[in-house]
Amino acid sequence: MLEKVLEQLLLRFLAPYVDGISRERLRLGVLAGSLELKDLRVKRDALALLGYTTLRVKDGYLGSLRLKVPWKHLYSGKLSV
């Protein structure tokens, strides 16, 4: 259940920039507070969405994206990407 919620959140915030977010590519360590996405493709207009309108991505790839979330100290800890 938590995997589905996280997948939806990641889709909401990362989908405009990358293709390939799915539960199969999501490795989740809930207790450890770690999350990893593998083999994502950067979309051609990702830089334009960030304000770089004169640049286009010809071919972009993320081997892995790791997030560390301090679940026990969510409001006082720091999030690492």
CSV table of C-alpha atoms in Angstrom, one decimal:
chain,number,residue,atom,x,y,z
A,1,MET,CA,0.0,0.0,0.0
A,2,LEU,CA,2.8,2.5,0.9
A,3,GLU,CA,4.5,1.6,-2.4
A,4,LYS,CA,1.4,2.6,-4.3
A,5,VAL,CA,1.2,5.9,-2.5
A,6,LEU,CA,4.9,6.7,-3.1
A,7,GLU,CA,4.6,5.7,-6.7
A,8,GLN,CA,1.7,8.2,-7.2
A,9,LEU,CA,3.6,10.9,-5.5
A,10,LEU,CA,6.7,10.3,-7.6
A,11,LEU,CA,4.6,10.2,-10.7
A,12,ARG,CA,3.0,13.5,-9.8
A,13,PHE,CA,6.3,15.3,-9.2
A,14,LEU,CA,8.8,13.5,-11.5
A,15,ALA,CA,6.7,12.5,-14.5
A,16,PRO,CA,6.9,15.8,-16.2
A,17,TYR,CA,10.7,15.4,-16.4
A,18,VAL,CA,11.3,11.6,-16.7
A,19,ASP,CA,9.8,8.5,-18.2
A,20,GLY,CA,9.9,5.1,-16.7
A,21,ILE,CA,8.6,5.5,-13.1
A,22,SER,CA,6.8,2.3,-12.2
A,23,ARG,CA,6.5,0.0,-9.2
A,24,GLU,CA,8.9,-2.5,-11.0
A,25,ARG,CA,11.6,0.1,-11.0
A,26,LEU,CA,11.0,1.2,-7.5
A,27,ARG,CA,13.0,-0.2,-4.7
A,28,LEU,CA,11.7,0.7,-1.3
A,29,GLY,CA,13.2,0.2,2.1
A,30,VAL,CA,10.4,1.6,4.3
A,31,LEU,CA,12.0,0.9,7.6
A,32,ALA,CA,15.4,2.2,6.5
A,33,GLY,CA,13.8,5.3,4.9
A,34,SER,CA,15.4,4.6,1.5
A,35,LEU,CA,13.9,4.8,-1.9
A,36,GLU,CA,15.6,4.1,-5.2
A,37,LEU,CA,14.4,4.4,-8.8
A,38,LYS,CA,16.5,2.9,-11.6
A,39,ASP,CA,16.8,3.3,-15.4
A,40,LEU,CA,14.8,6.5,-16.0
A,41,ARG,CA,14.8,8.4,-19.3
A,42,VAL,CA,14.9,12.2,-19.2
A,43,LYS,CA,12.2,13.8,-21.4
A,44,ARG,CA,13.2,16.0,-24.2
A,45,ASP,CA,11.5,19.1,-22.8
A,46,ALA,CA,12.6,18.6,-19.2
A,47,LEU,CA,15.0,21.6,-19.3
A,48,ALA,CA,12.3,23.8,-20.9
A,49,LEU,CA,10.0,23.0,-17.9
A,50,LEU,CA,12.8,24.2,-15.6
A,51,GLY,CA,13.0,27.5,-17.4
A,52,TYR,CA,15.8,26.7,-19.9
A,53,THR,CA,13.6,27.3,-23.0
A,54,THR,CA,16.5,27.4,-25.5
A,55,LEU,CA,17.9,24.0,-24.5
A,56,ARG,CA,16.5,20.6,-25.4
A,57,VAL,CA,17.6,17.2,-24.1
A,58,LYS,CA,18.8,15.1,-27.1
A,59,ASP,CA,19.2,11.9,-25.1
A,60,GLY,CA,19.1,11.7,-21.3
A,61,TYR,CA,19.3,8.8,-18.8
A,62,LEU,CA,19.3,8.5,-15.0
A,63,GLY,CA,20.9,5.2,-13.9
A,64,SER,CA,19.5,5.6,-10.4
A,65,LEU,CA,17.8,8.2,-8.2
A,66,ARG,CA,18.1,7.6,-4.5
A,67,LEU,CA,16.1,9.3,-1.8
A,68,LYS,CA,16.7,9.0,1.9
A,69,VAL,CA,13.7,10.0,4.0
A,70,PRO,CA,14.0,10.2,7.8
A,71,TRP,CA,10.5,8.8,8.6
A,72,LYS,CA,11.0,9.0,12.4
A,73,HIS,CA,12.2,12.6,12.2
A,74,LEU,CA,10.3,13.8,9.2
A,75,TYR,CA,9.8,17.4,10.3
A,76,SER,CA,13.2,17.8,12.0
A,77,GLY,CA,15.4,15.7,9.8
A,78,LYS,CA,16.7,16.4,6.3
A,79,LEU,CA,15.8,14.7,3.1
A,80,SER,CA,18.7,13.5,0.9
A,81,VAL,CA,18.5,13.1,-2.8
